[in-house]
Short mmCIF file of C-alpha atoms and ligand atoms in Angstrom, two decimals:
data_model
loop_
_atom_site.label_atom_id
_atom_site.label_comp_id
_atom_site.label_asym_id
_atom_site.label_seq_id
_atom_site.Cartn_x
_atom_site.Cartn_y
_atom_site.Cartn_z
CA THR A 1 -7.56 2.51 24.02
CA VAL A 2 -7.54 -0.99 22.64
CA LYS A 3 -10.13 -1.92 20.03
CA GLU A 4 -11.52 -5.47 20.22
CA ALA A 5 -11.31 -7.42 16.94
CA ARG A 6 -14.53 -8.57 15.28
CA HIS A 7 -15.01 -12.02 13.83
CA ASP A 8 -18.06 -11.77 11.56
CA VAL A 9 -18.09 -11.68 7.73
CA ARG A 10 -17.59 -8.05 6.72
CA LYS A 11 -17.99 -6.49 3.26
CA PHE A 12 -15.81 -3.69 1.94
CA PRO A 13 -17.73 -0.67 0.63
CA ASP A 14 -18.55 -0.45 -3.08
CA GLY A 15 -15.67 0.97 -5.05
CA PHE A 16 -13.02 0.02 -2.49
CA GLN A 17 -9.72 -0.53 -4.34
CA PHE A 18 -7.14 -3.22 -3.55
CA GLY A 19 -3.54 -3.08 -4.69
CA ALA A 20 0.04 -4.06 -3.95
CA ALA A 21 3.23 -2.01 -3.98
CA THR A 22 6.95 -2.06 -4.71
CA ALA A 23 9.60 0.63 -5.25
CA SER A 24 12.15 1.04 -8.04
CA TYR A 25 15.44 0.41 -6.23
CA GLN A 26 14.00 -2.49 -4.26
CA VAL A 27 12.91 -4.51 -7.30
CA GLU A 28 14.14 -3.24 -10.67
CA GLY A 29 17.81 -4.23 -10.73
CA ALA A 30 19.39 -3.24 -14.07
CA TRP A 31 21.26 -0.64 -12.06
CA ASP A 32 23.38 0.55 -15.00
CA ALA A 33 21.37 -0.75 -17.95
CA ASP A 34 20.58 1.32 -21.04
CA GLY A 35 21.99 4.62 -19.82
CA LYS A 36 20.80 4.74 -16.20
CA SER A 37 23.16 6.69 -13.95
CA PRO A 38 23.91 5.84 -10.29
CA ASN A 39 21.68 6.87 -7.43
CA ILE A 40 22.53 7.15 -3.72
CA TRP A 41 21.72 3.48 -3.11
CA ASP A 42 23.96 2.31 -5.96
CA HIS A 43 26.66 4.57 -4.59
CA MET A 44 26.35 3.46 -0.98
CA THR A 45 26.04 -0.27 -1.65
CA HIS A 46 28.98 -0.24 -4.09
CA ASN A 47 31.28 1.84 -1.90
CA ASP A 48 30.31 0.45 1.47
CA PRO A 49 28.68 -2.94 0.75
CA CYS A 50 28.42 -4.06 4.35
CA SER A 51 26.36 -1.08 5.37
CA ILE A 52 23.72 -3.63 4.30
CA ASP A 53 23.19 -6.57 6.71
CA ASP A 54 23.95 -9.27 4.13
CA CYS A 55 26.40 -7.03 2.21
CA LYS A 56 24.13 -7.33 -0.84
CA ASN A 57 22.64 -4.66 -3.11
CA GLY A 58 19.95 -3.89 -5.66
CA ASP A 59 22.13 -4.39 -8.77
CA ILE A 60 19.82 -7.20 -9.89
CA ALA A 61 17.23 -7.30 -7.07
CA ASP A 62 14.07 -8.95 -8.47
CA ASP A 63 15.09 -8.17 -12.05
CA PHE A 64 11.72 -6.45 -12.39
CA TYR A 65 13.28 -4.50 -15.29
CA ASN A 66 13.23 -7.71 -17.32
CA GLN A 67 10.63 -9.84 -15.52
CA TYR A 68 7.81 -7.29 -15.44
CA LYS A 69 5.49 -9.43 -17.57
CA ARG A 70 5.58 -12.15 -14.94
CA ASP A 71 4.80 -9.53 -12.31
CA VAL A 72 1.79 -8.23 -14.21
CA GLU A 73 0.69 -11.87 -14.42
CA MET A 74 0.92 -12.01 -10.61
CA MET A 75 -1.17 -8.83 -10.31
CA ARG A 76 -3.78 -10.61 -12.43
CA GLU A 77 -3.52 -13.76 -10.33
CA LEU A 78 -4.32 -11.65 -7.27
CA GLY A 79 -7.07 -9.75 -9.06
CA LEU A 80 -5.59 -6.37 -8.10
CA ASP A 81 -7.41 -3.17 -9.03
CA PHE A 82 -4.16 -1.22 -9.10
CA TYR A 83 -0.46 -1.60 -8.62
CA ARG A 84 1.81 0.94 -6.97
CA PHE A 85 5.40 1.26 -8.23
CA SER A 86 7.97 4.04 -8.31
CA LEU A 87 10.02 5.67 -11.04
CA SER A 88 13.79 5.75 -10.94
CA TRP A 89 14.84 9.38 -11.39
CA SER A 90 18.32 8.54 -12.74
CA ARG A 91 16.88 5.96 -15.17
CA ILE A 92 14.64 8.59 -16.77
CA LEU A 93 17.00 11.56 -16.37
CA PRO A 94 20.61 10.29 -16.26
CA THR A 95 21.99 13.84 -15.80
CA SER A 96 19.37 14.35 -13.04
CA PHE A 97 17.97 17.23 -15.13
CA PRO A 98 15.49 17.34 -18.00
CA ASP A 99 18.14 18.26 -20.61
CA LYS A 100 18.39 14.59 -21.64
CA ILE A 101 15.58 12.08 -21.44
CA ASN A 102 16.71 8.47 -21.53
CA GLU A 103 14.44 6.88 -24.13
CA ALA A 104 15.27 3.31 -23.06
CA GLY A 105 14.27 4.04 -19.48
CA VAL A 106 11.06 5.69 -20.64
CA GLN A 107 10.34 2.70 -22.89
CA TYR A 108 10.64 0.40 -19.90
CA TYR A 109 8.01 2.28 -17.89
CA ASN A 110 5.78 2.55 -20.97
CA ASN A 111 5.99 -1.21 -21.44
CA LEU A 112 5.12 -1.82 -17.79
CA ILE A 113 2.23 0.64 -17.74
CA ASN A 114 0.82 -0.63 -21.03
CA GLU A 115 1.08 -4.26 -19.93
CA MET A 116 -0.87 -3.42 -16.76
CA LEU A 117 -3.53 -1.43 -18.60
CA LYS A 118 -4.03 -4.32 -21.04
CA TYR A 119 -5.51 -6.17 -18.06
CA ASN A 120 -7.24 -3.17 -16.55
CA ILE A 121 -4.81 -2.85 -13.65
CA GLN A 122 -4.44 0.84 -12.87
CA PRO A 123 -0.94 2.21 -12.27
CA MET A 124 -0.37 4.21 -9.08
CA VAL A 125 2.99 5.89 -9.58
CA THR A 126 5.32 7.19 -6.90
CA ILE A 127 7.65 9.75 -8.43
CA TYR A 128 10.26 9.51 -5.68
CA HIS A 129 10.89 6.53 -3.41
CA TRP A 130 14.36 7.26 -2.01
CA ASP A 131 16.69 6.68 -5.00
CA LEU A 132 18.10 10.19 -5.43
CA PRO A 133 20.55 10.63 -8.33
CA GLN A 134 24.03 10.54 -6.79
CA LYS A 135 25.02 13.82 -8.50
CA LEU A 136 22.25 15.65 -6.70
CA GLN A 137 23.40 14.22 -3.39
CA GLU A 138 26.86 15.61 -4.07
CA MET A 139 25.18 19.00 -4.32
CA GLY A 140 23.56 18.57 -0.93
CA GLY A 141 20.54 16.52 -1.95
CA TRP A 142 17.45 17.33 0.10
CA THR A 143 19.30 19.94 2.20
CA ASN A 144 19.79 22.15 -0.87
CA PRO A 145 16.72 24.36 -1.47
CA HIS A 146 17.40 24.14 -5.24
CA ILE A 147 16.01 20.62 -5.02
CA VAL A 148 12.55 22.17 -5.14
CA ASP A 149 13.27 22.98 -8.80
CA TRP A 150 15.22 19.78 -9.49
CA PHE A 151 12.39 17.63 -8.20
CA SER A 152 9.53 19.56 -9.76
CA ASP A 153 11.28 19.58 -13.17
CA TYR A 154 11.57 15.79 -12.90
CA ALA A 155 7.95 15.48 -11.81
CA ARG A 156 6.81 17.53 -14.81
CA VAL A 157 8.72 15.16 -17.11
CA ALA A 158 6.92 12.22 -15.49
CA PHE A 159 3.51 13.90 -15.94
CA GLU A 160 4.33 14.67 -19.60
CA LEU A 161 5.54 11.16 -20.36
CA PHE A 162 2.99 9.05 -18.50
CA GLY A 163 0.12 11.34 -17.46
CA ASP A 164 -2.09 10.28 -20.36
CA ARG A 165 -2.31 6.80 -18.76
CA VAL A 166 -1.39 7.29 -15.09
CA LYS A 167 -4.26 8.78 -13.09
CA ASN A 168 -2.92 8.23 -9.57
CA TRP A 169 0.26 10.02 -8.56
CA ILE A 170 2.25 10.07 -5.34
CA THR A 171 4.93 12.73 -5.33
CA ILE A 172 7.21 11.54 -2.53
CA ASN A 173 7.25 8.43 -0.36
CA GLU A 174 7.78 8.90 3.38
CA PRO A 175 9.57 12.20 4.08
CA ARG A 176 10.32 11.01 7.61
CA GLU A 177 12.42 8.11 6.38
CA ILE A 178 14.17 10.29 3.78
CA CYS A 179 15.01 13.03 6.28
CA TYR A 180 15.31 11.49 9.72
CA GLN A 181 16.82 8.19 8.64
CA GLY A 182 18.92 9.43 5.71
CA TYR A 183 20.05 12.85 6.99
CA GLY A 184 19.56 12.63 10.76
CA THR A 185 20.92 9.12 11.31
CA VAL A 186 22.69 6.33 9.44
CA THR A 187 19.73 4.03 8.89
CA LYS A 188 19.17 4.93 5.21
CA ALA A 189 21.33 6.33 2.40
CA PRO A 190 23.03 8.81 2.34
CA LYS A 191 23.72 8.17 6.07
CA LEU A 192 24.57 11.82 6.80
CA ASN A 193 24.06 11.50 10.56
CA ILE A 194 23.51 15.23 11.16
CA GLN A 195 20.69 14.88 13.65
CA GLY A 196 18.52 17.78 14.70
CA VAL A 197 19.88 19.95 11.87
CA ALA A 198 20.10 18.41 8.36
CA GLU A 199 16.92 16.41 8.89
CA TYR A 200 14.89 19.59 9.38
CA MET A 201 16.36 21.32 6.32
CA CYS A 202 15.43 18.18 4.43
CA ALA A 203 11.91 18.23 5.86
CA LYS A 204 11.22 21.73 4.68
CA ASN A 205 12.64 21.15 1.20
CA VAL A 206 10.80 17.85 0.75
CA LEU A 207 7.49 19.51 1.62
CA VAL A 208 8.02 22.51 -0.66
CA ALA A 209 9.25 20.27 -3.51
CA HIS A 210 6.19 18.07 -3.11
CA ALA A 211 3.89 21.11 -3.11
CA LYS A 212 5.49 22.59 -6.21
CA ALA A 213 5.00 19.31 -8.09
CA TYR A 214 1.41 19.15 -6.83
CA HIS A 215 0.63 22.62 -8.18
CA ILE A 216 2.28 21.86 -11.52
CA TYR A 217 0.03 18.84 -11.89
CA ASP A 218 -3.00 20.71 -10.65
CA LYS A 219 -2.56 23.62 -13.07
CA GLU A 220 -0.93 22.12 -16.14
CA PHE A 221 -2.09 18.51 -16.26
CA ARG A 222 -5.23 17.96 -14.25
CA PRO A 223 -7.41 20.01 -16.63
CA THR A 224 -6.68 17.57 -19.48
CA HIS A 225 -5.77 14.36 -17.63
CA GLY A 226 -8.09 14.33 -14.62
CA GLY A 227 -6.32 12.24 -12.02
CA THR A 228 -5.35 12.64 -8.36
CA ILE A 229 -2.04 13.48 -6.74
CA GLY A 230 -0.82 13.47 -3.16
CA ILE A 231 1.99 12.72 -0.75
CA THR A 232 2.57 9.51 1.21
CA LEU A 233 3.59 9.75 4.87
CA SER A 234 4.69 6.98 7.19
CA ALA A 235 3.01 7.02 10.56
CA LEU A 236 3.19 4.65 13.47
CA TRP A 237 0.69 4.86 16.28
CA TYR A 238 2.16 6.19 19.54
CA GLU A 239 0.23 5.08 22.59
CA PRO A 240 0.90 6.59 26.02
CA GLU A 241 2.20 3.98 28.44
CA THR A 242 0.25 5.52 31.35
CA GLU A 243 -2.22 8.38 31.95
CA SER A 244 0.66 10.68 32.76
CA ASP A 245 2.19 10.10 29.31
CA VAL A 246 -0.86 11.23 27.32
CA GLU A 247 0.52 14.67 26.51
CA LEU A 248 3.96 13.33 25.78
CA ALA A 249 2.57 10.79 23.31
CA GLU A 250 0.92 13.64 21.46
CA VAL A 251 4.24 15.52 21.29
CA VAL A 252 5.83 12.41 19.84
CA ARG A 253 3.10 12.09 17.20
CA GLN A 254 3.59 15.71 16.21
CA PHE A 255 7.34 15.24 15.83
CA GLU A 256 7.15 11.86 14.13
CA TRP A 257 4.46 12.49 11.53
CA GLY A 258 2.72 15.77 12.42
CA GLN A 259 5.97 17.31 11.15
CA TYR A 260 4.81 16.36 7.65
CA ALA A 261 1.06 16.06 8.06
CA HIS A 262 0.42 19.40 9.77
CA PRO A 263 1.94 21.56 7.00
CA VAL A 264 -0.14 19.76 4.35
CA PHE A 265 -3.37 18.65 6.02
CA SER A 266 -4.12 21.06 8.90
CA LYS A 267 -6.25 24.18 8.47
CA THR A 268 -3.39 26.50 9.45
CA GLY A 269 -0.47 24.78 7.71
CA ASP A 270 3.19 25.15 8.79
CA PHE A 271 5.11 22.84 11.15
CA PRO A 272 3.19 21.84 14.30
CA PRO A 273 3.33 24.62 16.92
CA VAL A 274 4.77 22.27 19.57
CA MET A 275 7.66 21.41 17.27
CA LYS A 276 8.44 25.03 16.53
CA GLU A 277 8.36 25.94 20.22
CA LYS A 278 10.43 23.06 21.49
CA ILE A 279 13.14 23.24 18.85
CA ALA A 280 13.41 27.03 19.11
CA ALA A 281 13.82 26.82 22.90
CA LYS A 282 16.38 24.00 22.73
CA SER A 283 18.30 25.76 19.95
CA ALA A 284 18.55 29.00 21.95
CA ALA A 285 19.68 27.16 25.07
CA GLN A 286 22.28 25.30 23.01
CA GLY A 287 23.80 28.51 21.62
CA PHE A 288 22.43 28.42 18.09
CA LYS A 289 21.74 31.81 16.51
CA ARG A 290 18.38 30.66 15.21
CA SER A 291 16.11 27.67 15.53
CA ARG A 292 17.45 24.49 13.99
CA LEU A 293 13.99 24.08 12.50
CA PRO A 294 13.90 26.27 9.37
CA GLU A 295 10.95 28.57 8.86
CA PHE A 296 8.51 28.49 5.98
CA THR A 297 7.77 31.88 4.44
CA SER A 298 4.07 32.72 4.51
CA GLU A 299 3.97 32.05 0.76
CA GLU A 300 5.43 28.61 1.36
CA VAL A 301 2.94 27.88 4.11
CA GLU A 302 0.13 28.63 1.65
CA MET A 303 1.75 26.65 -1.13
CA VAL A 304 2.13 23.53 1.02
CA ARG A 305 -1.20 23.75 2.84
CA GLY A 306 -3.85 21.65 1.10
CA SER A 307 -1.37 20.35 -1.48
CA SER A 308 -2.60 16.75 -1.47
CA ASP A 309 -5.81 15.25 -2.82
CA PHE A 310 -5.58 12.45 -0.25
CA PHE A 311 -3.62 11.44 2.85
CA GLY A 312 -1.27 8.74 1.54
CA LEU A 313 -0.55 6.58 4.58
CA ASN A 314 2.07 3.89 5.09
CA HIS A 315 1.42 2.18 8.38
CA TYR A 316 3.09 -0.84 9.93
CA THR A 317 3.14 -0.85 13.72
CA THR A 318 2.71 0.82 17.12
CA ASN A 319 5.01 2.05 19.89
CA LEU A 320 4.40 2.92 23.53
CA VAL A 321 5.66 6.27 24.80
CA TYR A 322 6.88 7.20 28.26
CA LYS A 323 8.87 9.88 29.98
CA ASN A 324 12.11 8.65 31.43
CA GLU A 325 13.68 10.79 34.14
CA SER A 326 17.13 9.45 33.36
CA LEU A 327 16.94 10.75 29.83
CA GLU A 328 19.78 13.22 30.33
CA GLY A 329 22.93 12.01 28.65
CA TYR A 330 21.05 9.21 26.98
CA TYR A 331 20.79 10.84 23.56
CA ASP A 332 23.20 12.96 21.54
CA VAL A 333 22.53 16.69 21.73
CA PRO A 334 21.31 18.28 19.58
CA SER A 335 19.18 15.42 18.52
CA TYR A 336 15.74 14.54 17.49
CA TYR A 337 14.95 12.51 20.62
CA ASP A 338 16.53 15.11 22.87
CA ASN A 339 14.05 17.56 21.36
CA ILE A 340 11.15 15.30 22.28
CA GLU A 341 12.38 14.06 25.68
CA ALA A 342 10.52 10.78 25.35
CA LYS A 343 11.34 7.11 25.09
CA LEU A 344 9.60 4.69 22.77
CA TYR A 345 9.31 0.93 23.08
CA GLN A 346 7.32 -2.16 22.17
CA PRO A 347 6.46 -4.68 24.88
CA SER A 348 8.06 -8.06 24.26
CA HIS A 349 4.74 -9.88 24.53
CA TRP A 350 3.43 -8.19 21.37
CA SER A 351 3.41 -10.60 18.45
CA ALA A 352 6.59 -9.97 16.44
CA GLY A 353 7.59 -10.16 12.78
CA ALA A 354 11.10 -10.49 11.38
CA SER A 355 11.95 -6.76 11.49
CA VAL A 356 12.96 -5.55 14.97
CA TRP A 357 10.31 -2.85 14.76
CA MET A 358 7.55 -5.09 13.43
CA LYS A 359 4.81 -5.94 15.94
CA ASP A 360 1.26 -6.91 15.02
CA VAL A 361 -0.88 -4.26 16.77
CA PRO A 362 -4.08 -3.65 14.78
CA TRP A 363 -5.76 -1.54 17.50
CA GLY A 364 -2.96 1.01 17.08
CA PHE A 365 -3.91 1.37 13.42
CA TYR A 366 -7.51 1.97 14.48
CA ASN A 367 -6.42 4.75 16.84
CA LEU A 368 -4.27 6.31 14.11
CA LEU A 369 -7.08 6.27 11.53
CA THR A 370 -9.43 7.82 14.10
CA LYS A 371 -6.96 10.58 14.89
CA ILE A 372 -6.35 11.41 11.22
CA ARG A 373 -10.13 11.65 10.72
CA GLU A 374 -10.52 13.94 13.72
CA ASP A 375 -7.44 16.15 13.34
CA TYR A 376 -7.55 16.80 9.60
CA ASP A 377 -11.26 17.01 8.88
CA ASN A 378 -11.67 13.50 7.51
CA PRO A 379 -9.46 13.53 4.42
CA PRO A 380 -9.61 10.59 2.00
CA VAL A 381 -6.95 8.22 3.35
CA PHE A 382 -5.20 6.04 0.79
CA ILE A 383 -3.42 3.23 2.58
CA THR A 384 -0.40 3.14 0.27
CA GLU A 385 1.52 0.52 2.30
CA ASN A 386 0.77 -2.02 4.99
CA GLY A 387 2.46 -5.37 5.40
CA TYR A 388 4.42 -7.81 7.49
CA SER A 389 7.94 -9.25 7.49
CA THR A 390 9.06 -12.85 7.84
CA ARG A 391 12.35 -14.67 7.23
CA GLY A 392 10.87 -16.40 4.19
CA GLY A 393 9.00 -19.63 3.48
CA LEU A 394 5.63 -20.20 1.83
CA ASP A 395 3.68 -20.85 5.05
CA ASP A 396 3.11 -17.35 6.30
CA ASP A 397 0.18 -17.59 8.69
CA ASP A 398 1.51 -14.67 10.74
CA ARG A 399 1.31 -12.43 7.68
CA ILE A 400 -2.26 -13.60 7.07
CA THR A 401 -3.22 -12.83 10.67
CA TYR A 402 -1.59 -9.41 10.39
CA ILE A 403 -3.25 -8.39 7.11
CA ARG A 404 -6.66 -9.60 8.23
CA GLY A 405 -6.33 -7.78 11.56
CA TYR A 406 -5.33 -4.51 9.91
CA LEU A 407 -8.09 -4.78 7.27
CA ASN A 408 -10.58 -5.40 10.07
CA VAL A 409 -9.82 -2.10 11.78
CA ILE A 410 -9.98 -0.27 8.44
CA LEU A 411 -13.57 -1.51 8.27
CA ASP A 412 -14.14 -0.33 11.87
CA ALA A 413 -12.85 3.15 10.98
CA ILE A 414 -14.96 3.27 7.81
CA GLU A 415 -18.05 2.36 9.87
CA GLU A 416 -17.27 5.29 12.14
CA GLY A 417 -17.06 7.71 9.22
CA SER A 418 -13.46 7.54 7.94
CA ASP A 419 -13.04 7.92 4.19
CA ILE A 420 -10.66 5.08 3.26
CA PRO A 421 -11.12 4.01 -0.36
CA VAL A 422 -7.73 2.38 -1.03
CA TYR A 423 -5.65 -0.42 0.52
CA THR A 424 -2.19 -1.38 -0.70
CA VAL A 425 -0.27 -4.34 0.63
CA TRP A 426 3.50 -4.10 0.92
CA SER A 427 4.60 -6.01 -0.97
CA LEU A 428 3.67 -7.86 -4.13
CA MET A 429 6.91 -9.83 -3.79
CA ASP A 430 10.05 -10.06 -1.68
CA ASN A 431 12.56 -7.36 -2.47
CA PHE A 432 15.67 -5.51 -1.36
CA GLU A 433 14.67 -4.40 2.14
CA TRP A 434 17.10 -1.44 2.34
CA MET A 435 19.63 -1.86 5.19
CA ARG A 436 18.27 -5.36 5.86
CA GLY A 437 19.14 -6.52 2.33
CA TYR A 438 17.33 -9.75 1.51
CA THR A 439 17.16 -10.96 5.13
CA GLU A 440 13.59 -9.74 5.69
CA ARG A 441 10.74 -10.72 3.38
CA PHE A 442 7.54 -8.76 2.86
CA GLY A 443 6.18 -10.46 -0.27
CA LEU A 444 2.88 -12.14 -0.97
CA TYR A 445 5.13 -13.90 -3.48
CA GLU A 446 8.43 -15.41 -2.45
CA VAL A 447 11.38 -14.60 -4.69
CA ASP A 448 14.16 -17.15 -5.23
CA TYR A 449 17.36 -15.08 -5.33
CA GLU A 450 19.41 -18.14 -6.36
CA SER A 451 17.58 -18.50 -9.68
CA PRO A 452 18.52 -16.36 -12.69
CA GLN A 453 14.88 -15.41 -13.35
CA ARG A 454 14.32 -14.66 -9.68
CA THR A 455 11.46 -17.16 -9.74
CA ARG A 456 8.35 -15.96 -7.91
CA THR A 457 6.11 -18.38 -5.95
CA PRO A 458 2.86 -17.43 -4.22
CA ARG A 459 2.80 -17.74 -0.46
CA LYS A 460 -0.28 -18.84 1.46
CA SER A 461 -1.00 -15.14 2.08
CA ALA A 462 -1.24 -14.59 -1.70
CA PHE A 463 -4.14 -17.06 -1.86
CA VAL A 464 -5.87 -15.44 1.10
CA PHE A 465 -5.40 -11.93 -0.28
CA LYS A 466 -6.72 -13.08 -3.66
CA GLU A 467 -9.85 -14.38 -1.94
CA ILE A 468 -10.33 -11.10 -0.03
CA VAL A 469 -10.03 -9.14 -3.28
CA ARG A 470 -12.34 -11.51 -5.17
CA SER A 471 -15.08 -11.54 -2.54
CA ARG A 472 -14.54 -7.91 -1.44
CA ALA A 473 -15.05 -9.19 2.07
CA LEU A 474 -13.24 -10.38 5.17
CA ASP A 475 -14.44 -13.80 6.16
CA PRO A 476 -12.92 -15.53 9.20
CA HIS A 477 -13.33 -18.91 7.48
CA TYR A 478 -10.92 -18.16 4.60
CA ASP A 479 -7.91 -19.67 6.24
CA THR A 480 -9.28 -23.16 6.52
CA PHE A 481 -11.07 -22.83 3.20
CA ILE A 482 -7.85 -21.89 1.43
CA LEU A 483 -5.90 -24.58 3.21
CA ALA A 484 -8.37 -27.13 1.95
CA LEU A 485 -8.04 -25.79 -1.59
CA LEU A 486 -4.27 -25.76 -1.46
CA SER A 487 -4.02 -29.32 -0.27
CA CYS A 488 -6.19 -30.83 -3.04
C1 PNW B 501 8.44 1.37 4.23
N1 PNW B 501 8.04 2.16 10.65
O1 PNW B 501 9.09 2.07 5.24
C2 PNW B 501 9.06 1.70 2.89
O2 PNW B 501 8.28 2.62 2.18
C3 PNW B 501 9.35 0.51 2.03
O3 PNW B 501 10.23 0.85 0.99
C4 PNW B 501 9.89 -0.61 2.89
O4 PNW B 501 10.35 -1.71 2.16
C5 PNW B 501 8.77 -1.03 3.82
O5 PNW B 501 8.33 0.05 4.59
C6 PNW B 501 9.16 -2.14 4.79
O6 PNW B 501 10.16 -1.72 5.66
C7 PNW B 501 8.76 2.02 6.58
O7 PNW B 501 8.36 3.18 11.25
C8 PNW B 501 8.66 3.22 7.23
O8 PNW B 501 7.55 1.18 11.25
C9 PNW B 501 8.40 3.29 8.59
C10 PNW B 501 8.25 2.11 9.28
C11 PNW B 501 8.33 0.90 8.65
C12 PNW B 501 8.60 0.85 7.30
#
């Protein structure tokens, strides 16, 4: 189903919140400053620099560690209600554990939070956005069940240090990218490449770790601090290519994001039934003694179920799904895609951004928002990331088209009953785009990586976004209006 775009002036509901996001490793730099210890991205980029497209790293990145006052100024320029950033675990806890708290690292986050609050910009804090302390990785990282304690101890420290001022918490950003990309393949650190096995151990531990942190906040901190806490999942929309692919597309959705959403947001909890069945059957046929998908105990099912005050959603694009008869031999076995027996693709006529996966498909977002409303009993959906990549330059009309199109379908979904009170654009400014280094740019502000201060300059999209936030409306005439303003 393809939703037609509307072109009238549309108001956002009262209380709708606009923000922008970044993540620690992608912007902070100061990789070894003031007692911070190395994380898996420091380790990988230093030991294997050209695992990154441009062989660069986040040693300095946007120098957010030192330039944060300029960045708060940018948040004010945009008129943001809130700003989403993440904490660096090994900056706060250099041993990875709460035996030693690094005061300098804590001071940095206090300075940032206080500077934002001075201007009434609310912090939305992600506790973990992919920069695992290297020491913990050496002990198995997210495949080691002890990480449930490691992570929840760290989360408690964060609540204790910042909970008096931070009222919006996200435990973990995008389990799928942590587990599938980092443990199942080589597309994120630590590049374990143990597909169909390590990624599922990771999935279980991430969910239980998240839930434990949620319950700590709920019991020990919420009574005094108020506040909300949840998990952020990445989800693409998967559209069947033809009628005969309808069921298959649903299987893909359950593997891709139902894997994480079903345990937390469904009435029954646990991994999606279709995932459990398929992986158990494949595992048996392949000679494994038990399913490659680990089981939750019934206590764990209960602990994870309902452990999020909102559905944190990062959404970027859409894929088509079809069944290919010649699939045999196409994928490694065991593997994630072998489990699903589907192929995914994006037609070449879809409007494309700089990232290979980036296509501008707003109707897919509409279908996804509708499905989340229907499948999980209309949870509050916080859009914690949405944005578009270019190769740089201040004239970013494609980004403007993308953001406006995606905001438009948010309004459609709200009209049809979805509860979507929060929108976060990725990103405030260009930053270290993981394996793509600095070759892909997501910022409303351009960052000059040749200048020592990493000078930030607003793109055209920054002016348009500012006007959307100011007017709390989408108006098809902005573009020309802003152009006129910019040229005088
Ligand atoms: C996000 N997809 O990941 C991350 O949270 C950010 O750190 C990152 O910089 C940003 O997107 C841009 O890449 C994604 O499947 C997860 O389309 C999934 C997808 C895209 C991005």
